[in-house]
Coordinates of C-alpha atoms in Angstrom, one line a residue:
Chain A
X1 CA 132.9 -47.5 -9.9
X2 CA 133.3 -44.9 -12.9
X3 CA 130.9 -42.1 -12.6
X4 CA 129.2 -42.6 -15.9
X5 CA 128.3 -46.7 -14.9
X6 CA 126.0 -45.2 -12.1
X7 CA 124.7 -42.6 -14.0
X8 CA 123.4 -45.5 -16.6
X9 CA 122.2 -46.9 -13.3
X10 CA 120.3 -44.2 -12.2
X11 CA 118.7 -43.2 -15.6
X12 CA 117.0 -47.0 -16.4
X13 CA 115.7 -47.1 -12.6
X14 CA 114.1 -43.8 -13.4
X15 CA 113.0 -45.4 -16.7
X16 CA 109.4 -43.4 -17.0
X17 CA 106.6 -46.5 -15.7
X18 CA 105.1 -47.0 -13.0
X19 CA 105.0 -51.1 -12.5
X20 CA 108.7 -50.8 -12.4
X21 CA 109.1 -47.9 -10.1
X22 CA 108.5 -50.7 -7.1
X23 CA 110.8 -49.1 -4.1
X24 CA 114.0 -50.6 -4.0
X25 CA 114.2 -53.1 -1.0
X26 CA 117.5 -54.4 0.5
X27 CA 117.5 -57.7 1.5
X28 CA 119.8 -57.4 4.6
X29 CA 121.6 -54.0 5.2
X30 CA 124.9 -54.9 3.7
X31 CA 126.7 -53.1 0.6
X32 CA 123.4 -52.9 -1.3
X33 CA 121.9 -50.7 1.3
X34 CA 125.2 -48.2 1.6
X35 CA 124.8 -48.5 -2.6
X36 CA 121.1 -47.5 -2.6
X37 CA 122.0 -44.7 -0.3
X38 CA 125.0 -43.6 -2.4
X39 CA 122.1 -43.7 -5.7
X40 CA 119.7 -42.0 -4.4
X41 CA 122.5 -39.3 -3.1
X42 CA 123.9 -39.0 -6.4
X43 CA 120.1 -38.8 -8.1
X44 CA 119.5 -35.8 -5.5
X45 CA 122.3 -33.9 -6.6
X46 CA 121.9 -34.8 -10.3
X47 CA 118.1 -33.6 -10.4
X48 CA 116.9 -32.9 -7.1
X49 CA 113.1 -33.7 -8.2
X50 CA 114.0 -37.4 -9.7
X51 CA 116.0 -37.6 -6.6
X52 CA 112.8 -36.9 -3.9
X53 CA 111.2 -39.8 -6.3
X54 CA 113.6 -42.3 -5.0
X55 CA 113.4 -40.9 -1.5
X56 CA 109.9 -41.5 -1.3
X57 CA 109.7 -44.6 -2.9
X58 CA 112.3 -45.7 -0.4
X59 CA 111.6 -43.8 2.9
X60 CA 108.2 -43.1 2.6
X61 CA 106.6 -46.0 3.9
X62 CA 109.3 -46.9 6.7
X63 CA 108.8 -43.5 8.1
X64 CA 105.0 -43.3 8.6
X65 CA 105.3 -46.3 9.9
X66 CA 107.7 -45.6 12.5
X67 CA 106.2 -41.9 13.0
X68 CA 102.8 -43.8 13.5
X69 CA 104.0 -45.5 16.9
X70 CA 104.4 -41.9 18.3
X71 CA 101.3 -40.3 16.9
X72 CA 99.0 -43.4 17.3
X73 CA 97.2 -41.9 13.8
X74 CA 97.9 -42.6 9.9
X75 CA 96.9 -39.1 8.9
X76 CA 99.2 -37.5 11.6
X77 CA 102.3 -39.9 10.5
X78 CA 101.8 -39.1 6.9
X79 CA 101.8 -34.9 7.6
X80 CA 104.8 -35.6 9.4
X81 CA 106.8 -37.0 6.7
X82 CA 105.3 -34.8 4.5
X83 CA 105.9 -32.4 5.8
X84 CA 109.9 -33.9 6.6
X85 CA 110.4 -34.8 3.3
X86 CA 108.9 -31.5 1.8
X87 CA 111.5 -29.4 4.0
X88 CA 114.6 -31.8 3.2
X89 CA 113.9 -30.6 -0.6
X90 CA 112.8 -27.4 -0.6
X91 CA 115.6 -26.4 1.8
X92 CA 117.9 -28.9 -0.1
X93 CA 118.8 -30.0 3.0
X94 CA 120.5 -33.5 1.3
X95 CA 123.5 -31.5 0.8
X96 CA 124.3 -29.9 4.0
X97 CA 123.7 -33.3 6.5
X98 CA 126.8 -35.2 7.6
X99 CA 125.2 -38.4 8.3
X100 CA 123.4 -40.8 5.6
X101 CA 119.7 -39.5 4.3
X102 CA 118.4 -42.8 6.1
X103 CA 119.6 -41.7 9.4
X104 CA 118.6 -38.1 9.0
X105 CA 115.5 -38.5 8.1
X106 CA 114.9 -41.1 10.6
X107 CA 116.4 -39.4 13.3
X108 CA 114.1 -36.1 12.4
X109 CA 110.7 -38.2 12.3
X110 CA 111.7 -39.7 15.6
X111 CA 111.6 -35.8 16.8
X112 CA 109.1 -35.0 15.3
X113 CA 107.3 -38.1 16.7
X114 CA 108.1 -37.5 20.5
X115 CA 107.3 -34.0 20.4
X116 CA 103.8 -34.0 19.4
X117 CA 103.0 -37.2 21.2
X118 CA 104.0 -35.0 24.1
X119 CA 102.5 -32.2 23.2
X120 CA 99.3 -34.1 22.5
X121 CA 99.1 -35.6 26.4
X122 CA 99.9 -32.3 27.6
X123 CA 96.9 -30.3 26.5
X124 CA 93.8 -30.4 27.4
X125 CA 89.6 -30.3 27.1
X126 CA 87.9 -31.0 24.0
X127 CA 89.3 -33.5 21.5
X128 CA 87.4 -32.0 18.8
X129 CA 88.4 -28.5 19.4
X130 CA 91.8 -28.0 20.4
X131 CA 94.3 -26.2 17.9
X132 CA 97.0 -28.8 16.8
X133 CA 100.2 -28.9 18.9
X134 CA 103.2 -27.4 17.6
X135 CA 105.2 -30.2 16.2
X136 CA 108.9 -29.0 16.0
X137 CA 112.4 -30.2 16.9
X138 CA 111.7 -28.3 20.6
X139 CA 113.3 -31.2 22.7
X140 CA 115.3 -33.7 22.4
X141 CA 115.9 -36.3 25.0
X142 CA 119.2 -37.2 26.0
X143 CA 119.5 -41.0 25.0
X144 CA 118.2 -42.9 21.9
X145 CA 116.4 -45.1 23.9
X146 CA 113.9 -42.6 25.2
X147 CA 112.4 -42.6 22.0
X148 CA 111.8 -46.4 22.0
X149 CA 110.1 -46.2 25.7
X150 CA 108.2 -43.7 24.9
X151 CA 105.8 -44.7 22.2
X152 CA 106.0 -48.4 23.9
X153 CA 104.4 -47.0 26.7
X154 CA 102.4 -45.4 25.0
X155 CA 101.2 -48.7 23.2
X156 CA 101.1 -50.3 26.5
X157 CA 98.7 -47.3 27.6
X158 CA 96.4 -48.5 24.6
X159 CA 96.1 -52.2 25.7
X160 CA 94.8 -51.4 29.0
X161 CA 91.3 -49.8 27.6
X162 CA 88.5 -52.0 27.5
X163 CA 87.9 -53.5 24.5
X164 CA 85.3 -51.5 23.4
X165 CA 86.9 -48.5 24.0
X166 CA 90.0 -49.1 23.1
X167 CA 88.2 -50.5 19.2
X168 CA 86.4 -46.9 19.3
X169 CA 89.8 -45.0 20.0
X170 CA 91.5 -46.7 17.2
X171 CA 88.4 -46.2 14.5
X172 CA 89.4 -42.6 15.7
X173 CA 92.7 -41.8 16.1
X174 CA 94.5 -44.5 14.2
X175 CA 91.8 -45.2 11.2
X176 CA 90.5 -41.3 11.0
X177 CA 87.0 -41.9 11.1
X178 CA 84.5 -39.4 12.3
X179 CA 82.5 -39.8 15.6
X180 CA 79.1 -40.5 13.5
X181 CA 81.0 -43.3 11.3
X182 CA 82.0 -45.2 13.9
X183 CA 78.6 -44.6 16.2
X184 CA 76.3 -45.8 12.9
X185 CA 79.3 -48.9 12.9
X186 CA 78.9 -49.8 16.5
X187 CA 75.2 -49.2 16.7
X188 CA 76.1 -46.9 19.4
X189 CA 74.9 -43.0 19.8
X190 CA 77.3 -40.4 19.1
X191 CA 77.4 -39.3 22.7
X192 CA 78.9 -42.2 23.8
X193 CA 80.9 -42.5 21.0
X194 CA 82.0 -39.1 22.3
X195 CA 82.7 -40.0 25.9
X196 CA 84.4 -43.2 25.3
X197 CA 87.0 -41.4 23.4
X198 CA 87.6 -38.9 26.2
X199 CA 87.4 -42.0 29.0
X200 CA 90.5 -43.4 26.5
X201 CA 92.3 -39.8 26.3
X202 CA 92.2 -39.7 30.1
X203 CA 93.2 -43.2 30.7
X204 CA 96.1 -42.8 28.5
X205 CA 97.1 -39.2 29.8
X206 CA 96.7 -41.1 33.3
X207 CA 99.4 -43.4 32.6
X208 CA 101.7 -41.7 31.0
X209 CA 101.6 -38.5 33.0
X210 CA 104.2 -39.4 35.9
X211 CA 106.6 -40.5 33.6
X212 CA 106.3 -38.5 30.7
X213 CA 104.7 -35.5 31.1
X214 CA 107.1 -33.5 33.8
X215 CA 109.0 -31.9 31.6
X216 CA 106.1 -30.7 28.9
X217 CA 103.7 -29.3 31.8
X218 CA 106.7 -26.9 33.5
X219 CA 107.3 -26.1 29.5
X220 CA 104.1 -24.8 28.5
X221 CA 103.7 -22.9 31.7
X222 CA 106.6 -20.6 30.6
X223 CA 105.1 -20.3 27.5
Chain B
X1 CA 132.4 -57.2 23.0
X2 CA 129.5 -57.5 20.9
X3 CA 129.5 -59.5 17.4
X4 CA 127.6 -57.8 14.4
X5 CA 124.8 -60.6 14.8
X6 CA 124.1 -60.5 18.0
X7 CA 124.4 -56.7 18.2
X8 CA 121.6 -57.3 15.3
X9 CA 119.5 -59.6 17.2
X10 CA 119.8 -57.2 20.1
X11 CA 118.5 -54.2 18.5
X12 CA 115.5 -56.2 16.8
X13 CA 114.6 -56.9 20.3
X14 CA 114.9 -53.6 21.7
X15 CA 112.3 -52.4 18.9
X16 CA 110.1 -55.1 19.8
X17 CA 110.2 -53.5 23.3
X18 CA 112.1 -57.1 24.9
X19 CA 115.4 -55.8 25.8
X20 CA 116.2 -55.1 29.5
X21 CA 116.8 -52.2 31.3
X22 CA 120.7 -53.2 31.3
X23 CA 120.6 -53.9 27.4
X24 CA 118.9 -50.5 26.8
X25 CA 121.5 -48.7 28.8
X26 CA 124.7 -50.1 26.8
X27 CA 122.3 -49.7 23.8
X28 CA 122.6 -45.6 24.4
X29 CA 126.4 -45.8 25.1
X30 CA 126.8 -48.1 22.1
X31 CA 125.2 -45.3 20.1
X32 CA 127.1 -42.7 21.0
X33 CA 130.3 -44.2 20.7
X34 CA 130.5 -43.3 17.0
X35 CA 128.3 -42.1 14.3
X36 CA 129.2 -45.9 12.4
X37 CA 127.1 -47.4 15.2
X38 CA 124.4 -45.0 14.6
X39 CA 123.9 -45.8 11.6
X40 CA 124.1 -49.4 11.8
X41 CA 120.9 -48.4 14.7
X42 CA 118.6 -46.5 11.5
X43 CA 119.4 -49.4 9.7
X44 CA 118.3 -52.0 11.7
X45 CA 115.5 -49.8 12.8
X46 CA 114.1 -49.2 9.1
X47 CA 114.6 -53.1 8.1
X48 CA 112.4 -53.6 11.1
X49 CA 110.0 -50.9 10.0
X50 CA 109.7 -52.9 6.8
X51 CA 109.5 -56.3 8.0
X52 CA 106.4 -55.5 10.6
X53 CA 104.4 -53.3 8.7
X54 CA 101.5 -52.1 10.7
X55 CA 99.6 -51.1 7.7
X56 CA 100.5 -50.0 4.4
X57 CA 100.7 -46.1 3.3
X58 CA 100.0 -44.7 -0.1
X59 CA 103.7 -43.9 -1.6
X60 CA 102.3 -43.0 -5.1
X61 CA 99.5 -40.8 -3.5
X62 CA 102.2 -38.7 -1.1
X63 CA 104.5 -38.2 -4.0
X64 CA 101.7 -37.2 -6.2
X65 CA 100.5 -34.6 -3.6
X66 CA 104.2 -33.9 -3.1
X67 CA 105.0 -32.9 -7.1
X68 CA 101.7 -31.0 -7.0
X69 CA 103.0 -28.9 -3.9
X70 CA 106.4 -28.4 -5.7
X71 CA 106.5 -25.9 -8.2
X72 CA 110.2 -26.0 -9.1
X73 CA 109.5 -28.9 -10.3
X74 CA 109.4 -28.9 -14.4
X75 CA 108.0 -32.3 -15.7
X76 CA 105.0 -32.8 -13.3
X77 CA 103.1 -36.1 -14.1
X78 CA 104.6 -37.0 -16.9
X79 CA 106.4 -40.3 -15.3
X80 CA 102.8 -41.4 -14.9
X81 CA 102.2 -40.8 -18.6
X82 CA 104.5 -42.7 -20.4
X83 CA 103.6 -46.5 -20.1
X84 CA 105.9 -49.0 -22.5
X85 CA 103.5 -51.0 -24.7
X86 CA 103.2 -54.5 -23.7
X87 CA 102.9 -52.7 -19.9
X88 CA 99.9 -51.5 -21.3
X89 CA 98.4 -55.0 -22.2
X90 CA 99.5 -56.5 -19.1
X91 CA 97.5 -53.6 -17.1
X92 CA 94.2 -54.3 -19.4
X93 CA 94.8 -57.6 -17.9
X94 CA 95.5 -57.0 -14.9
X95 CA 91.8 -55.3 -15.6
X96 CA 89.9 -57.9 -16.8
X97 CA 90.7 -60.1 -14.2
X98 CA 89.8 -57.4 -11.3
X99 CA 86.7 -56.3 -13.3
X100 CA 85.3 -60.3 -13.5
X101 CA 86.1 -61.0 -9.8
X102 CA 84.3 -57.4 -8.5
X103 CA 81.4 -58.9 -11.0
X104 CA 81.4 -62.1 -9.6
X105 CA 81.4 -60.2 -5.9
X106 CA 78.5 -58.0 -6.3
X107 CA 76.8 -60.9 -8.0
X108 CA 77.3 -62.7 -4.8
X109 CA 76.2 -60.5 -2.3
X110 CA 73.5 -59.5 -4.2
X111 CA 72.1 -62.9 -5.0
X112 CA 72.2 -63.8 -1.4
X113 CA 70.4 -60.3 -0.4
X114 CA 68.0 -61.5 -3.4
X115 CA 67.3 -65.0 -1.5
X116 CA 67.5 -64.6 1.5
X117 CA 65.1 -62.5 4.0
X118 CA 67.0 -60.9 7.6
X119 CA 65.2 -59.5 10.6
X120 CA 67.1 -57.7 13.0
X121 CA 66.4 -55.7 16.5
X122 CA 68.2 -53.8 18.1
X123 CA 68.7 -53.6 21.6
X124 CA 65.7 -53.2 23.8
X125 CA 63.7 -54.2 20.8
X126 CA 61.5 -57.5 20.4
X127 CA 59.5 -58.4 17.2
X128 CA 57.3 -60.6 16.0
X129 CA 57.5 -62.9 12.8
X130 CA 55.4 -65.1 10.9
X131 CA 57.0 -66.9 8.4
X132 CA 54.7 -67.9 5.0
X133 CA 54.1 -71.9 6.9
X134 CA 52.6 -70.7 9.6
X135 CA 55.1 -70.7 12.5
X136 CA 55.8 -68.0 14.3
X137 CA 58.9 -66.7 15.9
X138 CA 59.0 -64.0 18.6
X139 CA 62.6 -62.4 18.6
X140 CA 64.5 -60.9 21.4
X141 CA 66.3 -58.1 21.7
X142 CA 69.7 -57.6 19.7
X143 CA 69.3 -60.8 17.6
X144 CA 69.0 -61.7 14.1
X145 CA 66.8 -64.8 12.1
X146 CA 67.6 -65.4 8.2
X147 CA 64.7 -66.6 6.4
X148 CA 64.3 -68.1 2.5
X149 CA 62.7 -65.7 0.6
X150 CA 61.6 -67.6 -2.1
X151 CA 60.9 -70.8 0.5
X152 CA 57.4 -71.2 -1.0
X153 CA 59.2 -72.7 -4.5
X154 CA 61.5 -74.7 -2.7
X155 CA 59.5 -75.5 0.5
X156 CA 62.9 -75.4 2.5
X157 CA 62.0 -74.6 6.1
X158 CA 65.6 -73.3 7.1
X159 CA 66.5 -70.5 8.8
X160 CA 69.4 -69.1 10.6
X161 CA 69.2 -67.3 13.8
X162 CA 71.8 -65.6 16.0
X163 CA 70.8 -64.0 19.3
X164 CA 67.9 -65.7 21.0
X165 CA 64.1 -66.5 20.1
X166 CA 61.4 -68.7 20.7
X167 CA 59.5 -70.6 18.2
X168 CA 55.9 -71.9 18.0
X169 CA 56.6 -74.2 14.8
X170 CA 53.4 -75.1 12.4
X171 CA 54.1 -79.0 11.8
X172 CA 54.2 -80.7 8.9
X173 CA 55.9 -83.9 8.4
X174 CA 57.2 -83.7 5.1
X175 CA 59.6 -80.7 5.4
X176 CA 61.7 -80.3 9.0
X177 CA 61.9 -76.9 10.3
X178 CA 65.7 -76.5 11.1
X179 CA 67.2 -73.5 13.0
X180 CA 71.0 -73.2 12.6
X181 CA 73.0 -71.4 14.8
X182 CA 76.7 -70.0 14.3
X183 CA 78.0 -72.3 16.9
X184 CA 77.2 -75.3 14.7
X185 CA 74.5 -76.3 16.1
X186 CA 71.4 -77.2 14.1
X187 CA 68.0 -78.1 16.0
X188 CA 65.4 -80.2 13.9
X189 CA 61.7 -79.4 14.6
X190 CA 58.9 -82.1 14.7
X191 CA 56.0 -79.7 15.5
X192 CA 56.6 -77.4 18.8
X193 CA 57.2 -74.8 20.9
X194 CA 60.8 -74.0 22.0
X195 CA 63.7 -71.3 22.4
X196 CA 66.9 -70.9 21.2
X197 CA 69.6 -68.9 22.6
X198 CA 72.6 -68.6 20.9
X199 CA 74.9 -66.0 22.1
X200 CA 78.5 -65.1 22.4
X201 CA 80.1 -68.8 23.4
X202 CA 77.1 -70.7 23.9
X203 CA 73.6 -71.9 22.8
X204 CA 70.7 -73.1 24.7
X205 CA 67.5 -75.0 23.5
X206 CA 64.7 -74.9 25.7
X207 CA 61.6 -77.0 24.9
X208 CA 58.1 -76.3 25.6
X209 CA 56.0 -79.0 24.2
X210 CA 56.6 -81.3 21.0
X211 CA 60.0 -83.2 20.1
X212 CA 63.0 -81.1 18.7
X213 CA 66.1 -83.1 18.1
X214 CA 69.9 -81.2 18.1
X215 CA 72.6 -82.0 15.6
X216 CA 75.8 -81.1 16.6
X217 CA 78.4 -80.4 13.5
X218 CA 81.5 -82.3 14.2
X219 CA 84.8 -83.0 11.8
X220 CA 83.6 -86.2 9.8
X221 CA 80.0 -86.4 10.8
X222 CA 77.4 -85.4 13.4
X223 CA 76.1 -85.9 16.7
X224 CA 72.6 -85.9 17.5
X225 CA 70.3 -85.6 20.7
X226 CA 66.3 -86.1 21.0
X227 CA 65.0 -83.7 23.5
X228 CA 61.6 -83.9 25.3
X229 CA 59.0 -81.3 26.5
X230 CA 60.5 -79.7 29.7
X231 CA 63.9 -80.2 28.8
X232 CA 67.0 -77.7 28.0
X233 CA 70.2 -78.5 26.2
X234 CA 72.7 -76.7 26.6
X235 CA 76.5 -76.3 24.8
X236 CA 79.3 -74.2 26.1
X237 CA 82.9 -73.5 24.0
X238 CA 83.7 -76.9 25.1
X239 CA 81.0 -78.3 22.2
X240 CA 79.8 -81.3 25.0
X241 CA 76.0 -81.0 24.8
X242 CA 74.5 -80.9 28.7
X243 CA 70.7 -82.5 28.9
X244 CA 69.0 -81.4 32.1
X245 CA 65.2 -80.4 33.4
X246 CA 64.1 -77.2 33.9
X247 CA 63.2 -76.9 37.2
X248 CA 59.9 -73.9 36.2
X249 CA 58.7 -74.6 32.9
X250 CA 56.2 -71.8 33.1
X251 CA 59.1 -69.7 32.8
X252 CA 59.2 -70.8 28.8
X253 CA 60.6 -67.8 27.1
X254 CA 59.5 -65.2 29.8
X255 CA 61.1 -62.6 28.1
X256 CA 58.7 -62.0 26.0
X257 CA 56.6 -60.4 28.5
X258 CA 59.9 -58.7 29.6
X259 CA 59.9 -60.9 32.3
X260 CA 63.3 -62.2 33.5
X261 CA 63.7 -65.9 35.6
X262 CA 66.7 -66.8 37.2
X263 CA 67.4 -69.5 39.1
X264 CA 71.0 -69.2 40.8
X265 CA 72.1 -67.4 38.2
X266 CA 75.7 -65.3 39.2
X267 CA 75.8 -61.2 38.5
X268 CA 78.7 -62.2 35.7
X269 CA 75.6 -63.8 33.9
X270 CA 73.5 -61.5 34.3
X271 CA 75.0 -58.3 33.6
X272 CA 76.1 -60.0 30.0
X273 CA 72.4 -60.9 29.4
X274 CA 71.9 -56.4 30.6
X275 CA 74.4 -55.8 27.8
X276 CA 73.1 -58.2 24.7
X277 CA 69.3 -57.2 25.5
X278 CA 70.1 -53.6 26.0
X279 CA 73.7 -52.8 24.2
X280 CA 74.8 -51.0 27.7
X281 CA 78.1 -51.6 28.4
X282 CA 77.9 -53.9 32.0
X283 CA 80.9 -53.5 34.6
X284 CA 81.8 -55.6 37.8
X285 CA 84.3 -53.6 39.8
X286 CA 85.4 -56.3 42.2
X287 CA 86.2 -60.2 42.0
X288 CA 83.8 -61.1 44.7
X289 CA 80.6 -59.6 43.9
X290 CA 80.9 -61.3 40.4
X291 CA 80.0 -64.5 41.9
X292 CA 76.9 -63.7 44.2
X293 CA 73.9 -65.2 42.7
X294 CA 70.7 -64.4 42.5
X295 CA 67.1 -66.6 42.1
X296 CA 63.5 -64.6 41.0
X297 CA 62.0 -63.4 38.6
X298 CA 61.6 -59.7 37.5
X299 CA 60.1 -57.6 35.4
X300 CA 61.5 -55.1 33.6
X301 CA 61.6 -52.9 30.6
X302 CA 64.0 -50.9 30.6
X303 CA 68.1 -51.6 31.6
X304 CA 67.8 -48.7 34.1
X305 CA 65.2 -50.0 36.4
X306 CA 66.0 -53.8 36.0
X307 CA 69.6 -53.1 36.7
X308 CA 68.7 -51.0 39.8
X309 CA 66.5 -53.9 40.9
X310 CA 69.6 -56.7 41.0
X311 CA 71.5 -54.5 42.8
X312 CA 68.7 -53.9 45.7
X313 CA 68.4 -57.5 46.2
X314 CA 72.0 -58.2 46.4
X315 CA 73.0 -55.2 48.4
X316 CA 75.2 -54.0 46.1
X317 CA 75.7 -50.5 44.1
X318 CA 75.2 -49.7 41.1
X319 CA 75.7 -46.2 39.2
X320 CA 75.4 -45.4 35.6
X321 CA 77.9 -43.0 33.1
X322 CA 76.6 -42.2 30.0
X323 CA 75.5 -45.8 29.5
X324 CA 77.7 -47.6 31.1
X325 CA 76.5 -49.7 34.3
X326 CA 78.7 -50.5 36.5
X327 CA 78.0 -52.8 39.8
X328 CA 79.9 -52.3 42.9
X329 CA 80.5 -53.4 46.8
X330 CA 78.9 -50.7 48.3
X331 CA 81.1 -48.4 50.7

């Protein structure tokens, strides 16, 4: 394909409205996804900033939604990827990978991803009042599959609450409401509220501990 | 070894968390046997991203907040600016449409706030109505009856109820007094005194004195049962209607003097009747203790002290955390 043809291309998908800006969805992964990759590639290097909009439009949505299995909140899986997709630009980091932007990008939410839902079992006390955990590349494990067992179990960890706790712990952590929204919605006082959210932390901590959290307790400890 | 569909198929099923322990393992080999096979993995693993959505994020939003964070950028906003024309008429459309169907919403739940009259308790809580025929209706705790508001123009004598109360009904032969319940269940008054218990799965007419006849909502029609003084009906997920005596009708309603009757009733029963009257959360740590059962009457006020009481007579434990009860074999 001539170099000018996807140019054209490139210009009337950025073609300046909104109802046609829809993100670009393959079908099946086939040639259209390695194209869309290759357009979105060229877009970067053409202008960077038109470039990001296709990233987003593409990636955005896939990668909360995987980062969200880790983290077990929206608000948390849209920082992340943020955050990600903030640091690919500004450090214009599309022209220094080796492997395509899907698997970069996925790969580095995944780390992200594992590492704080690590970090998060690991510390301890309050829920309200702890500082955020450090989320950075700090570990990686040593199969892909690690990644998989890890937020499955932690998903698993969520279906063994009781109902009502485990409906309080997602208002929480997955929806992002406050204590007092979700004790006015359950005609419940914020105390419990409170406590049942702490029950859930410990329940979950509980079951993942054995498995998961060897390797994060020695780390912190050398910290 | 493997083909590109069923290396597909595999790898959907490894995200859905069905693949073995064996698949897993030649999963990670498969991975690292070339940097080709991972990517066909991020592939497969963002098409399954897409296709399961677990809810749906705010693209425009992030890259919004994202051109806003970027200064290098040189054309903020200005892709949001630009809209071609007949865009333009299709979005003033788009809002018409949206603008009529909100109306047509609020208009709707206001018109039923408008007609229709809800008292409520909350747990622990009883109340006392008297509707503008005469009849009144004691509510219990944690339940909910829907009155017409405007009955008086329409003399319509129906009202909803969920939860459980008991009804002392001013007759009058002209217009039926009819209490719907959510399980489909309607009862038609003649004149009386009875209850209605509609909780959770089932519903339960007791009758104290008059004639009350049931009518059971079924595809294509109805069902209907008379009941007589003395009598309680009761229906179950199931939907068969059970006719049978009660053995003390004295007991009529005895929650109203927070007095609580049972008669071979199992601690499964009663701890769900703790935790609708008093919105505690009720445990049973053990299968047997569930089914012990227990006949007597008590009464009680508070969850505390009623809760405390059941335990005493079975000889079991009980222990409370931060309103949570939970009932136990002792040690």
């Amino acid at each position: 394909m001539p170099q000018s043809k996807t140019a054209a291309k490139v210009t009337s998908i950025l073609s300046p409205s909104r109802q046609n800006s829809q993100p670009i969805l393959p079908q099946k992964p086939s040639q259209k996804a390695i194209r869309d990759e290759q357009l979105i590639w060229h877009a970067l290097k053409k202008d960077s900033s038109k470039g990001m909009e296709l990233v987003f439009r593409r990636y955005y949505q896939p990668l909360c939604l995987h980062a969200v299995r880790f983290v077990g909140s929206k608000e948390v899986a849209q920082d992340i990827v943020s955050d990600l997709l903030a640091q690919f630009y500004d450090q214009k980091l599309y022209l220094t990978i080796t492997s395509s932007i899907r698997s970069y990008l996925f790969k580095a939410v995944r780390n992200r991803g594992f590492n704080y839902l690590k970090f998060d079992l690991a510390r301890k006390g309050d829920l309200a009042a702890s500082p955020e955990p450090r989320i950075a590349e700090t570990y990686q494990p040593d199969s892909i599959t690690q990644y998989e067992e890890l937020y499955q179990d932690f998903e698993k960890a969520i279906e063994t609450l009781p109902s009502q706790r485990r409906k309080i712990y997602l208002l929480f952590q997955f929806e992002g409401k406050s204590m007092k929204e979700i004790a006015m919605g359950m005609e419940l006082s914020v105390r419990t509220v409170e406590t049942q959210l702490y029950r859930s932390k410990i329940a979950i901590r509980h079951l993942l501990k054995d498995k998961w959290l060897i390797f994060t307790l020695v780390f912190t400890h050398l910290l | 070894m493997h083909d590109k569909d069923t290396i597909k198929e595999l790898l959907l099923n490894y995200f859905k968390g069905s693949a073995s322990v064996i698949q897993k393992k030649w999963i990670d080999d498969w991975v690292n046997e070339s940097s080709a096979n991972e990517e066909v993995f991020y592939t497969y693993l963002e098409e399954w991203e897409r296709k399961n959505p677990q809810y749906l994020t705010d693209t425009e939003q992030a890259l919004l907040t994202f051109r806003n964070k970027s200064e290098s950028d040189p054309s903020p906003g200005n892709i949001l600016l630009l809209a071609p024309k007949p865009q333009k008429w299709r979005s003033f459309k788009l809002f018409l449409v949206a603008s009529v169907t909100l109306f047509g919403l609020l208009f709707l739940g206001t018109f039923e706030r408008l007609t229709v009259k809800t008292y409520r308790t909350g747990y622990g809580e009883m109340a006392t109505v008297t509707l503008y025929d005469g009849t009144v209706v004691y509510l219990n705790a944690n339940s909910q009856l829907k009155t017409p508001r405007f009955a008086f123009l329409s003399n319509s004598r129906e009202v909803e109820l969920s939860g459980e109360a008991s009804f002392n009904v001013t007759h009058d032969p002209i217009n039926k007094f009819i209490v719907q319940t959510m399980n489909g269940l309607d009862v038609v008054v003649h004149g009386t005194e009875f209850t209605v218990y509609n909780r959770r799965h089932s519903t339960e007419v007791h009758l104290k004195s008059g004639k009350v006849e049931l009518i059971k909502h079924i595809p294509y029609g109805q069902e209907s049962v008379v009941m007589k003084p003395g009598e309680k009906v009761r229906m179950e997920d199931d939907g068969i209607l059970q006719k049978e005596k009660v053995k003390a009708p004295e007991e009529f309603a005895s929650w109203k003097q927070y007095r609580y009757v049972f008669d071979q009733t199992s601690l499964a029963d009663i701890a769900s009747l703790i935790s609708d009257n008093y919105g505690v959360e009720v445990e049973i740590s053990g299968d047997s203790i569930g089914k012990l059962t227990l006949s007597g009457s008590f009464r009680s006020e508070d969850a505390e002290e009623f809760a405390d009481a059941v335990a005493q007579v079975l000889g079991i434990a009980m222990e409370i955390e931060e309103k949570r009860f939970r009932f136990m074999e002792l040690d």
